[in-house]
Short mmCIF file of C-alpha atoms and ligand atoms in Angstrom, two decimals:
data_model
loop_
_atom_site.label_atom_id
_atom_site.label_comp_id
_atom_site.label_asym_id
_atom_site.label_seq_id
_atom_site.Cartn_x
_atom_site.Cartn_y
_atom_site.Cartn_z
CA MET A 28 18.65 39.61 -15.88
CA SER A 29 17.66 39.36 -19.44
CA ASP A 30 14.22 38.32 -20.59
CA ASN A 31 14.97 34.93 -21.44
CA VAL A 32 16.85 33.97 -18.26
CA VAL A 33 14.68 32.69 -15.59
CA PRO A 34 16.04 32.65 -12.09
CA ALA A 35 15.04 29.66 -9.90
CA VAL A 36 16.00 29.22 -6.36
CA VAL A 37 16.39 25.73 -4.85
CA ASN A 38 17.40 25.07 -1.19
CA LEU A 39 19.11 21.74 -1.50
CA ASP A 40 19.01 21.14 2.39
CA LEU A 41 15.15 21.81 2.71
CA GLU A 42 13.69 18.58 1.76
CA GLY A 43 9.91 18.44 1.05
CA PRO A 44 7.44 15.40 1.01
CA THR A 45 8.78 12.28 -0.52
CA ILE A 46 7.56 11.83 -4.21
CA SER A 47 5.86 8.36 -4.26
CA ARG A 48 7.49 6.22 -6.83
CA HIS A 49 3.78 5.20 -7.54
CA VAL A 50 3.27 8.50 -9.57
CA TYR A 51 5.30 6.78 -12.24
CA GLY A 52 2.63 4.14 -12.35
CA HIS A 53 1.09 2.37 -15.45
CA PHE A 54 -2.12 1.17 -16.83
CA ALA A 55 -2.77 -1.82 -19.17
CA GLU A 56 -6.42 -2.43 -20.21
CA HIS A 57 -8.22 -4.91 -22.47
CA LEU A 58 -8.38 -2.54 -25.10
CA GLY A 59 -7.18 -2.43 -28.52
CA ARG A 60 -3.79 -3.77 -28.83
CA CYS A 61 -2.66 -3.03 -25.37
CA ILE A 62 -2.74 -6.66 -24.14
CA TYR A 63 -3.15 -8.86 -27.16
CA GLY A 64 -0.37 -7.95 -29.54
CA GLY A 65 1.22 -5.56 -27.04
CA PHE A 66 2.03 -7.26 -23.70
CA TYR A 67 0.77 -10.64 -24.78
CA VAL A 68 1.25 -12.65 -27.87
CA GLY A 69 0.45 -16.30 -26.67
CA GLU A 70 2.94 -19.11 -26.11
CA ASP A 71 3.00 -20.13 -29.86
CA ALA A 72 3.96 -16.81 -31.31
CA ASP A 73 7.18 -16.57 -33.11
CA ILE A 74 7.96 -13.34 -31.18
CA PRO A 75 10.22 -14.38 -28.09
CA ASN A 76 7.94 -14.76 -25.17
CA GLU A 77 7.62 -16.32 -21.76
CA GLY A 78 4.22 -17.91 -21.11
CA GLY A 79 2.95 -15.62 -24.00
CA ILE A 80 4.36 -12.39 -22.69
CA ARG A 81 6.41 -10.39 -25.15
CA LEU A 82 10.01 -10.22 -23.82
CA ASP A 83 11.16 -7.31 -25.82
CA VAL A 84 8.33 -5.16 -24.26
CA VAL A 85 9.26 -6.51 -20.82
CA GLU A 86 12.83 -5.49 -21.48
CA ALA A 87 12.02 -2.15 -22.55
CA LEU A 88 9.80 -1.38 -19.61
CA ARG A 89 12.16 -2.74 -17.04
CA ALA A 90 14.24 0.15 -17.96
CA LEU A 91 11.69 2.55 -16.57
CA ASP A 92 11.51 0.92 -13.02
CA ILE A 93 7.80 0.69 -13.31
CA PRO A 94 6.34 0.87 -9.75
CA ASN A 95 2.83 -0.42 -10.57
CA LEU A 96 0.60 -1.60 -13.24
CA ARG A 97 -3.24 -1.09 -13.16
CA TRP A 98 -5.30 -3.89 -14.88
CA PRO A 99 -7.79 -4.97 -16.38
CA GLY A 100 -9.31 -1.56 -17.03
CA GLY A 101 -10.74 0.98 -17.25
CA CYS A 102 -14.26 0.71 -18.57
CA PHE A 103 -13.33 -3.07 -19.25
CA ALA A 104 -12.80 -3.69 -15.46
CA ASP A 105 -16.62 -3.31 -14.85
CA GLU A 106 -17.59 -6.01 -17.26
CA TYR A 107 -14.69 -8.30 -16.37
CA HIS A 108 -15.46 -11.54 -14.47
CA TRP A 109 -12.15 -12.80 -13.11
CA ARG A 110 -13.15 -16.43 -13.07
CA ASP A 111 -13.55 -16.39 -16.93
CA GLY A 112 -9.71 -15.76 -16.94
CA ILE A 113 -8.35 -18.70 -14.91
CA GLY A 114 -7.94 -22.37 -15.76
CA PRO A 115 -6.97 -24.08 -19.12
CA LYS A 116 -7.06 -21.52 -21.74
CA ASP A 117 -9.07 -23.60 -24.30
CA GLU A 118 -11.87 -23.89 -21.67
CA ARG A 119 -11.99 -20.23 -20.94
CA PRO A 120 -15.25 -18.54 -22.09
CA VAL A 121 -15.28 -15.96 -24.73
CA MET A 122 -17.01 -12.71 -24.12
CA VAL A 123 -17.66 -9.40 -26.02
CA ASN A 124 -15.60 -6.45 -25.11
CA THR A 125 -18.46 -3.96 -25.69
CA HIS A 126 -16.59 -0.87 -24.71
CA TRP A 127 -13.77 -1.32 -26.96
CA GLY A 128 -14.51 -2.20 -30.58
CA GLY A 129 -17.18 -4.92 -30.00
CA VAL A 130 -14.37 -7.49 -30.45
CA GLU A 131 -14.26 -10.92 -28.94
CA GLU A 132 -12.06 -11.39 -25.69
CA ASN A 133 -10.95 -15.00 -25.43
CA ASN A 134 -9.61 -14.30 -21.73
CA HIS A 135 -6.29 -15.98 -22.59
CA PHE A 136 -4.66 -13.26 -20.46
CA GLY A 137 -6.15 -13.36 -16.93
CA THR A 138 -5.22 -13.33 -13.28
CA HIS A 139 -2.18 -15.73 -13.60
CA GLU A 140 -0.88 -14.08 -16.73
CA PHE A 141 -1.16 -10.71 -15.28
CA MET A 142 0.63 -11.59 -12.09
CA ALA A 143 3.25 -13.35 -14.15
CA LEU A 144 3.74 -10.04 -16.19
CA CYS A 145 4.07 -8.10 -12.95
CA GLU A 146 6.83 -10.42 -11.74
CA LEU A 147 8.70 -10.20 -15.14
CA LEU A 148 8.37 -6.39 -14.83
CA GLY A 149 9.40 -6.19 -11.29
CA THR A 150 6.31 -4.13 -10.53
CA GLU A 151 3.38 -4.13 -8.11
CA PRO A 152 -0.16 -5.12 -9.25
CA TYR A 153 -2.88 -2.76 -9.00
CA ILE A 154 -6.09 -4.61 -9.63
CA SER A 155 -9.29 -2.69 -10.63
CA GLY A 156 -12.24 -4.77 -9.34
CA ASN A 157 -15.74 -4.83 -11.01
CA VAL A 158 -18.36 -3.00 -9.28
CA GLY A 159 -20.51 -2.16 -12.23
CA SER A 160 -21.65 -5.51 -13.35
CA GLY A 161 -20.04 -7.72 -10.71
CA THR A 162 -21.03 -8.63 -7.17
CA VAL A 163 -19.59 -8.21 -3.81
CA GLN A 164 -19.10 -11.81 -3.60
CA GLU A 165 -17.31 -12.07 -6.79
CA MET A 166 -14.82 -9.37 -5.82
CA SER A 167 -14.34 -10.72 -2.40
CA GLU A 168 -13.39 -14.11 -3.77
CA TRP A 169 -10.81 -12.62 -6.12
CA VAL A 170 -9.04 -11.18 -3.24
CA GLU A 171 -9.27 -14.51 -1.36
CA TYR A 172 -8.01 -16.36 -4.63
CA LEU A 173 -5.05 -13.93 -4.90
CA THR A 174 -3.87 -13.22 -1.48
CA ARG A 175 -4.98 -15.92 1.12
CA GLU A 176 -2.64 -18.65 2.45
CA GLY A 177 -3.77 -21.83 4.23
CA ASP A 178 -6.77 -23.58 3.06
CA SER A 179 -10.11 -22.29 1.77
CA PRO A 180 -12.23 -22.81 -1.48
CA MET A 181 -10.58 -20.04 -3.36
CA VAL A 182 -7.10 -21.11 -2.18
CA ARG A 183 -7.80 -24.64 -3.46
CA LEU A 184 -8.99 -23.30 -6.89
CA ARG A 185 -5.82 -21.27 -7.19
CA LYS A 186 -3.63 -24.24 -6.26
CA ALA A 187 -5.64 -26.46 -8.67
CA ASN A 188 -4.63 -23.83 -11.19
CA GLY A 189 -1.06 -24.22 -10.49
CA ARG A 190 -0.22 -21.54 -7.96
CA GLU A 191 0.70 -22.72 -4.54
CA GLU A 192 1.59 -19.61 -2.86
CA PRO A 193 -0.70 -16.55 -2.51
CA TRP A 194 0.55 -13.37 -4.30
CA LYS A 195 1.16 -10.14 -2.64
CA VAL A 196 -1.49 -7.60 -3.84
CA LYS A 197 -1.66 -4.06 -2.25
CA TYR A 198 -3.46 -1.78 -4.60
CA TRP A 199 -7.21 -2.56 -5.04
CA GLY A 200 -9.65 -0.40 -7.11
CA LEU A 201 -13.21 -0.37 -6.07
CA GLY A 202 -14.65 0.03 -9.57
CA ASN A 203 -13.75 2.53 -12.28
CA GLU A 204 -15.48 5.78 -13.37
CA THR A 205 -18.70 4.64 -11.67
CA TRP A 206 -20.42 7.89 -12.56
CA GLY A 207 -20.08 6.73 -16.24
CA CYS A 208 -19.02 3.48 -17.80
CA GLY A 209 -18.56 1.84 -14.45
CA GLY A 210 -22.36 1.79 -13.73
CA ASN A 211 -23.69 5.42 -14.11
CA MET A 212 -24.17 5.79 -10.53
CA SER A 213 -24.74 9.06 -8.36
CA ALA A 214 -21.99 9.93 -6.06
CA GLU A 215 -24.16 9.03 -3.04
CA HIS A 216 -25.09 5.66 -4.37
CA TYR A 217 -21.43 4.76 -5.16
CA ALA A 218 -20.01 6.01 -1.82
CA ASN A 219 -22.36 3.35 -0.30
CA GLU A 220 -21.29 0.79 -2.83
CA ALA A 221 -17.68 1.53 -2.23
CA ARG A 222 -17.96 0.92 1.56
CA ARG A 223 -19.82 -2.18 0.94
CA TYR A 224 -17.37 -3.73 -1.51
CA ALA A 225 -14.34 -2.32 0.73
CA THR A 226 -15.89 -4.11 3.72
CA TYR A 227 -15.71 -7.42 2.03
CA CYS A 228 -12.24 -7.20 0.35
CA ARG A 229 -10.35 -8.72 3.35
CA ASP A 230 -6.91 -8.39 4.40
CA TYR A 231 -5.57 -11.99 4.48
CA GLY A 232 -2.39 -12.71 6.63
CA ASP A 233 0.12 -9.85 6.15
CA ASN A 234 -1.44 -8.83 2.82
CA LYS A 235 -2.84 -5.44 3.59
CA LEU A 236 -4.96 -3.97 0.84
CA TYR A 237 -4.94 -0.29 -0.14
CA ARG A 238 -8.35 0.33 -1.47
CA ILE A 239 -8.87 3.00 -3.86
CA ALA A 240 -12.53 4.42 -4.48
CA ALA A 241 -13.39 5.16 -7.94
CA GLY A 242 -13.21 9.03 -7.99
CA ALA A 243 -14.16 11.92 -10.14
CA SER A 244 -13.89 12.99 -13.76
CA ASP A 245 -11.75 16.17 -14.24
CA PHE A 246 -12.85 18.98 -11.82
CA SER A 247 -16.08 17.31 -10.41
CA TYR A 248 -15.05 18.27 -6.96
CA ALA A 249 -18.64 17.31 -5.54
CA TRP A 250 -17.89 13.72 -6.42
CA THR A 251 -14.70 13.89 -4.14
CA GLU A 252 -16.50 15.72 -1.46
CA THR A 253 -19.24 12.95 -1.26
CA LEU A 254 -16.57 10.15 -1.09
CA MET A 255 -14.79 12.08 1.68
CA GLN A 256 -17.92 13.06 3.63
CA GLN A 257 -19.45 9.50 3.51
CA LEU A 258 -16.12 8.07 4.27
CA SER A 259 -16.16 9.76 7.69
CA HIS A 260 -19.63 10.50 8.48
CA LEU A 261 -18.09 12.87 10.80
CA GLY A 262 -18.20 16.18 8.78
CA CYS A 263 -15.06 18.32 8.69
CA GLN A 264 -13.10 16.03 11.11
CA ARG A 265 -10.35 13.58 11.04
CA VAL A 266 -11.17 10.40 9.06
CA GLU A 267 -11.06 7.49 11.45
CA ARG A 268 -10.28 3.93 10.20
CA PRO A 269 -11.23 4.68 6.54
CA LEU A 270 -12.63 1.92 4.43
CA TYR A 271 -10.86 3.00 1.62
CA GLN A 272 -7.49 4.51 1.64
CA ALA A 273 -7.42 6.72 -1.57
CA VAL A 274 -9.77 8.28 -4.06
CA SER A 275 -9.06 8.28 -7.57
CA VAL A 276 -9.58 10.99 -10.28
CA HIS A 277 -9.14 10.85 -14.11
CA TYR A 278 -8.11 13.66 -16.23
CA TYR A 279 -7.16 13.49 -20.12
CA THR A 280 -5.35 16.10 -22.07
CA PHE A 281 -6.42 17.00 -25.84
CA ALA A 282 -6.69 20.06 -27.97
CA GLY A 283 -10.15 19.78 -29.19
CA ASN A 284 -13.31 18.43 -27.71
CA TRP A 285 -14.49 14.81 -26.78
CA ASP A 286 -15.91 14.42 -30.23
CA ASP A 287 -12.81 15.74 -32.19
CA LYS A 288 -9.73 15.72 -30.10
CA GLY A 289 -7.22 16.66 -32.75
CA SER A 290 -4.73 14.85 -34.48
CA ALA A 291 -1.68 13.18 -32.75
CA THR A 292 0.75 14.41 -35.44
CA ALA A 293 -0.93 16.98 -37.50
CA PHE A 294 -1.26 20.11 -35.50
CA ASP A 295 -0.45 23.69 -35.44
CA ALA A 296 1.17 26.01 -32.88
CA ASP A 297 -2.25 27.05 -31.56
CA GLN A 298 -3.25 23.41 -31.01
CA TYR A 299 -0.05 22.94 -29.26
CA TYR A 300 -0.34 25.66 -26.71
CA THR A 301 -3.95 24.58 -26.14
CA THR A 302 -2.62 21.24 -25.28
CA ILE A 303 -0.02 22.34 -22.91
CA LEU A 304 -2.56 24.71 -21.24
CA LYS A 305 -4.96 21.67 -20.68
CA ALA A 306 -2.09 19.66 -19.26
CA ALA A 307 -0.94 22.63 -16.94
CA ARG A 308 -4.42 22.53 -15.42
CA THR A 309 -3.63 19.26 -13.72
CA ASP A 310 -2.09 21.52 -11.22
CA GLU A 311 -5.35 23.30 -10.58
CA LEU A 312 -7.16 19.85 -10.72
CA LEU A 313 -5.00 18.26 -7.87
CA THR A 314 -5.08 21.43 -5.68
CA GLY A 315 -8.92 21.62 -6.12
CA HIS A 316 -9.43 17.91 -5.06
CA ALA A 317 -6.90 18.27 -2.33
CA ASN A 318 -8.60 21.31 -0.86
CA VAL A 319 -11.91 19.43 -0.61
CA MET A 320 -10.07 16.43 1.02
CA ASP A 321 -8.11 18.72 3.47
CA CYS A 322 -11.59 19.61 4.97
CA TYR A 323 -12.13 16.13 5.98
CA ASP A 324 -8.68 14.78 6.28
CA PRO A 325 -6.20 17.50 7.21
CA GLN A 326 -3.85 14.90 8.17
CA LYS A 327 -3.68 13.72 4.58
CA GLU A 328 -4.21 10.01 5.45
CA ILE A 329 -6.35 9.47 2.33
CA GLY A 330 -4.54 9.74 -0.99
CA ILE A 331 -5.27 11.01 -4.33
CA VAL A 332 -4.66 8.36 -7.09
CA LEU A 333 -4.67 9.98 -10.62
CA ASP A 334 -5.14 6.54 -12.05
CA GLU A 335 -5.86 7.77 -15.64
CA TRP A 336 -3.97 10.74 -17.35
CA GLY A 337 -2.37 11.50 -20.51
CA THR A 338 -3.11 12.71 -24.11
CA TRP A 339 -6.10 11.49 -25.88
CA TRP A 340 -6.06 12.13 -29.89
CA ASN A 341 -8.22 11.08 -32.65
CA VAL A 342 -7.02 7.57 -33.50
CA GLU A 343 -4.50 7.09 -36.37
CA PRO A 344 -6.35 7.17 -39.76
CA GLY A 345 -7.21 3.65 -40.92
CA THR A 346 -7.22 2.10 -37.36
CA ASN A 347 -10.15 0.63 -35.57
CA PRO A 348 -11.76 3.62 -33.70
CA GLY A 349 -12.46 1.49 -30.61
CA PHE A 350 -8.78 0.66 -30.33
CA LEU A 351 -7.43 4.05 -29.25
CA TYR A 352 -4.23 3.84 -31.20
CA GLN A 353 -2.33 6.92 -31.54
CA GLN A 354 1.08 8.26 -32.36
CA ASN A 355 3.17 10.04 -29.89
CA THR A 356 5.37 13.17 -30.61
CA MET A 357 7.64 15.57 -28.88
CA ARG A 358 4.30 17.42 -27.78
CA ASP A 359 3.42 14.20 -25.82
CA ALA A 360 6.79 14.15 -24.18
CA LEU A 361 6.27 17.75 -22.95
CA VAL A 362 2.71 16.88 -21.77
CA ALA A 363 4.33 14.22 -19.62
CA SER A 364 7.17 16.14 -18.33
CA LEU A 365 4.91 18.99 -17.24
CA HIS A 366 2.63 16.52 -15.43
CA PHE A 367 5.64 15.09 -13.64
CA ASP A 368 6.66 18.54 -12.31
CA ILE A 369 3.07 19.08 -11.10
CA PHE A 370 3.09 15.57 -9.47
CA HIS A 371 6.19 16.41 -7.65
CA ARG A 372 4.78 19.60 -6.27
CA HIS A 373 1.85 17.62 -4.93
CA ALA A 374 3.76 14.90 -3.27
CA ASP A 375 1.89 15.44 -0.09
CA ARG A 376 -1.30 14.15 -1.14
CA LEU A 377 -0.73 12.52 -4.64
CA VAL A 378 0.11 8.85 -3.70
CA MET A 379 -0.14 7.40 -7.28
CA ALA A 380 -0.64 8.33 -10.92
CA ASN A 381 -1.16 5.92 -13.87
CA ILE A 382 -0.42 6.97 -17.33
CA ALA A 383 -3.13 5.73 -19.99
CA GLN A 384 -1.75 3.38 -21.38
CA THR A 385 1.40 1.53 -21.39
CA VAL A 386 1.43 -0.12 -24.85
CA ASN A 387 -0.42 0.71 -28.14
CA VAL A 388 -3.24 2.72 -26.51
CA LEU A 389 -3.47 6.55 -25.94
CA GLN A 390 -0.23 8.06 -24.69
CA ALA A 391 1.84 4.80 -24.72
CA MET A 392 5.37 4.10 -23.97
CA ILE A 393 5.66 1.51 -26.48
CA LEU A 394 4.03 1.10 -29.94
CA THR A 395 4.21 -2.57 -31.60
CA ASP A 396 3.92 -3.01 -35.19
CA PRO A 397 0.86 -5.13 -35.92
CA ASP A 398 2.54 -6.68 -39.06
CA SER A 399 6.07 -7.42 -37.77
CA GLU A 400 8.11 -7.86 -34.50
CA ALA A 401 9.08 -4.30 -34.51
CA LEU A 402 8.50 -1.90 -31.57
CA VAL A 403 9.21 1.63 -31.00
CA LEU A 404 9.77 3.60 -27.81
CA THR A 405 7.80 6.74 -27.91
CA PRO A 406 9.08 10.25 -26.83
CA THR A 407 7.07 9.75 -23.48
CA TYR A 408 8.82 6.57 -22.92
CA HIS A 409 12.03 8.51 -22.72
CA VAL A 410 10.61 11.21 -20.33
CA PHE A 411 9.81 8.27 -17.98
CA GLU A 412 13.19 6.82 -18.18
CA MET A 413 14.84 10.19 -17.81
CA ASN A 414 12.78 11.15 -14.81
CA LYS A 415 12.84 7.81 -13.00
CA GLY A 416 15.45 9.21 -10.28
CA HIS A 417 12.63 11.19 -8.79
CA GLN A 418 11.06 8.08 -7.74
CA ASP A 419 10.84 7.89 -3.90
CA ALA A 420 13.08 11.00 -3.73
CA ALA A 421 12.50 14.15 -1.43
CA SER A 422 10.73 16.73 -3.43
CA LEU A 423 12.69 20.11 -3.36
CA ARG A 424 10.80 23.34 -3.77
CA VAL A 425 11.66 25.59 -6.81
CA ASP A 426 11.06 29.22 -6.42
CA THR A 427 10.94 31.53 -9.24
CA PRO A 428 11.19 35.07 -7.75
CA ALA A 429 11.02 36.95 -10.92
CA GLY A 430 8.26 34.75 -12.27
CA LEU A 431 8.09 32.48 -15.32
CA PRO A 432 7.84 33.51 -18.87
CA SER A 433 4.44 33.12 -19.97
CA ARG A 434 2.10 33.69 -22.93
CA GLU A 435 -1.66 34.17 -23.37
CA VAL A 436 -3.36 31.02 -24.73
CA ASP A 437 -7.14 30.93 -24.94
CA GLY A 438 -7.39 33.87 -22.73
CA GLN A 439 -5.31 32.59 -20.06
CA ALA A 440 -1.61 32.81 -18.96
CA LEU A 441 0.48 29.68 -19.60
CA SER A 442 3.92 29.61 -18.12
CA THR A 443 6.40 28.40 -20.68
CA VAL A 444 9.04 27.13 -18.42
CA SER A 445 8.46 24.17 -15.91
CA VAL A 446 11.01 22.96 -13.37
CA SER A 447 11.04 20.46 -10.71
CA ALA A 448 13.89 19.12 -8.33
CA SER A 449 14.16 16.21 -5.89
CA ARG A 450 17.06 14.85 -3.71
CA LYS A 451 17.85 11.23 -2.98
CA ASP A 452 21.09 9.72 -1.31
CA ASP A 453 23.10 12.83 -1.64
CA ALA A 454 22.27 13.18 -5.38
CA VAL A 455 19.86 15.83 -6.85
CA LEU A 456 17.97 15.58 -10.02
CA PHE A 457 16.55 18.78 -11.94
CA SER A 458 13.88 18.24 -14.54
CA LEU A 459 13.34 21.45 -16.82
CA SER A 460 11.02 21.83 -19.76
CA ASN A 461 10.91 24.64 -22.13
CA LEU A 462 7.35 24.55 -23.31
CA ASP A 463 7.76 27.45 -25.84
CA ALA A 464 7.40 26.35 -29.34
CA GLU A 465 10.01 28.71 -30.74
CA GLU A 466 12.09 30.52 -28.24
CA ALA A 467 15.11 29.16 -26.17
CA VAL A 468 15.45 30.11 -22.72
CA GLU A 469 17.99 29.85 -19.94
CA VAL A 470 17.22 28.85 -16.50
CA GLU A 471 19.72 30.08 -13.75
CA LEU A 472 19.42 27.56 -10.81
CA ASP A 473 20.49 29.49 -7.79
CA LEU A 474 21.37 26.61 -5.36
CA ARG A 475 21.36 27.18 -1.65
CA GLY A 476 22.05 24.98 1.35
CA GLY A 477 24.60 22.84 -0.44
CA SER A 478 26.78 22.67 -3.53
CA VAL A 479 26.77 20.29 -6.40
CA GLY A 480 29.46 18.31 -8.04
CA LYS A 481 29.90 17.06 -11.54
CA THR A 482 26.78 17.23 -13.49
CA ALA A 483 25.40 14.68 -15.85
CA SER A 484 22.77 16.21 -18.31
CA ARG A 485 20.58 14.86 -20.84
CA ILE A 486 18.19 16.38 -23.40
CA LEU A 487 15.20 15.22 -25.35
CA ALA A 488 14.60 17.52 -28.24
CA ALA A 489 13.54 17.50 -31.79
CA GLU A 490 13.52 19.96 -34.76
CA ALA A 491 9.73 19.86 -34.86
CA LEU A 492 7.10 19.33 -32.21
CA GLN A 493 5.64 16.76 -34.52
CA ALA A 494 8.58 14.64 -34.48
CA HIS A 495 7.78 11.03 -33.50
CA ASN A 496 9.52 7.57 -33.59
CA THR A 497 8.71 4.77 -36.28
CA PRO A 498 10.05 1.37 -36.98
CA GLU A 499 12.11 3.22 -39.86
CA ALA A 500 13.26 5.97 -37.70
CA PRO A 501 13.10 4.61 -34.07
CA ASP A 502 15.38 7.44 -32.75
CA ALA A 503 13.98 10.42 -34.22
CA VAL A 504 13.19 11.54 -30.67
CA ALA A 505 15.61 10.05 -28.28
CA PRO A 506 17.77 11.40 -25.25
CA ARG A 507 21.26 12.42 -25.82
CA GLU A 508 23.92 13.72 -23.44
CA TYR A 509 23.69 17.49 -23.18
CA ASP A 510 26.50 20.24 -22.79
CA GLY A 511 24.08 23.03 -22.45
CA VAL A 512 24.64 23.30 -18.55
CA SER A 513 27.39 25.44 -16.99
CA VAL A 514 28.61 26.16 -13.41
CA THR A 515 28.03 29.67 -12.20
CA GLY A 516 28.90 31.57 -9.09
CA LYS A 517 25.36 30.69 -7.81
CA GLY A 518 24.87 27.30 -9.25
CA LEU A 519 24.05 26.01 -12.57
CA ARG A 520 22.92 27.75 -15.56
CA VAL A 521 20.80 25.53 -18.00
CA ARG A 522 20.21 26.36 -21.60
CA LEU A 523 16.80 25.03 -22.97
CA PRO A 524 16.28 25.01 -26.66
CA ALA A 525 12.70 25.61 -27.70
CA HIS A 526 10.32 22.68 -26.87
CA SER A 527 12.82 20.67 -25.13
CA PHE A 528 13.17 18.67 -21.94
CA VAL A 529 16.43 18.48 -20.01
CA THR A 530 17.40 16.42 -16.93
CA VAL A 531 20.53 17.46 -14.69
CA ALA A 532 21.74 15.02 -12.18
CA ALA A 533 24.67 15.86 -9.71
CA PRO A 534 26.02 14.72 -6.35
CA VAL A 535 25.33 17.15 -3.50
CA ALA A 536 27.93 18.15 -1.00
O1 AHR B 24 -8.26 4.77 -20.89
C1 AHR B 24 -9.25 4.67 -21.88
C2 AHR B 24 -10.65 4.66 -21.11
O2 AHR B 24 -10.73 6.12 -20.51
C3 AHR B 24 -10.91 3.92 -19.86
O3 AHR B 24 -11.19 2.67 -20.08
C4 AHR B 24 -11.84 4.63 -18.93
O4 AHR B 24 -11.79 4.43 -17.55
C5 AHR B 24 -11.60 6.08 -19.45
O5 AHR B 24 -12.78 6.73 -19.71
#
């Protein structure tokens, strides 16, 4: 086997844990132009809309089969008071969005608008409640307003605002980053708060909440340990009747440091590899948090929710620093494809992940032009679309007996090839990333326990890692059909150009 051929063994008949479709989840915060100008333009806008929601954005996102959408933050969630966002729009109070640019928030996009957006997208809502500056009563009444049927004060209020039937809401966040912008709490203090808030977030009728405790930043395993420990009070034993069903974690990828994260588009090869190394550490991150959880919950009943992930670059020159608007290149696409391979490998514990954020903020799927009706789909959008067949599929283990090609980056070994596979309804989907900036590589898929039929392959690639889409060149980075896959005696051989992402779908017999 020559150096640039990587053997990879996949047993098509040995199905692993199901990849939750929710790891393809999304996040929309009242931040910059994510909601206003992104998802929502108001009923009077010239841009085609339904109830103020941009229909071109909805149409583009429907192609991704978005499983859930987290809202209203982020840091914004812990200063959001839901009652400000219901009722006649001209009577809704105005507030200051202190976290994000200090701009005024007119509350025109509130609970009803968010639920309408979820219905248009065909997605499940994930509501992030206010622990930092809210009250238990406020959160409890929001759950009642949304999900209770019959007659009660909040039900009457909902009906007065035009919604007769309760909505179905499963995913409920108990605050956000409570170690920081969500209240600067200690882990011990927050664990008590999480239990208190969870107690009063009731299940009404057949609406069963899945309560998500606000978790750690990065590798702060002690935070997860405290949440797990105080959930059970039982030490290293099985968690009985948990008050919350998952703990979250946040992890962002950038090439520099928090003060200077690097440019989204002007970067060199060293910064590229540093970025990929940082993204690859998501594997270590999930393993570390899962190991802590295994001690308290070996049955894996409590899930990990990585409800903020993705690249975070310096804002585009000339834009509001508080709006977190950044371009999105082929590098971002590879960060996304690498994350998904890691998510697929952690299907036993990772129940949800939400990219930050869907429109106009951080590693977005869609960038809308502030001065026109134009929108562009980013390279990251295309990875989500190419990979959507993994949603709710059985993970398939990929073994690489000869190892993976690697290079030293910042004193650590970085594998420059990443592969994952899944099986659903007698079809298999392979995702393959060549993370090397310059060298092409081939992956020899040694398929056992079944054989594959005619393949359908697609590639996302660009001459330069810095390539990105703009209104003038919307398809500079876009998927195309790919003929670099051949049938071999063992299975398939896939040629991967430098810095490219390829998917191969095939029926299995
Ligand atoms: O996604 C942007 C911000 O990053 C979120 O508001 C916050 O939770 C995190 O620090």
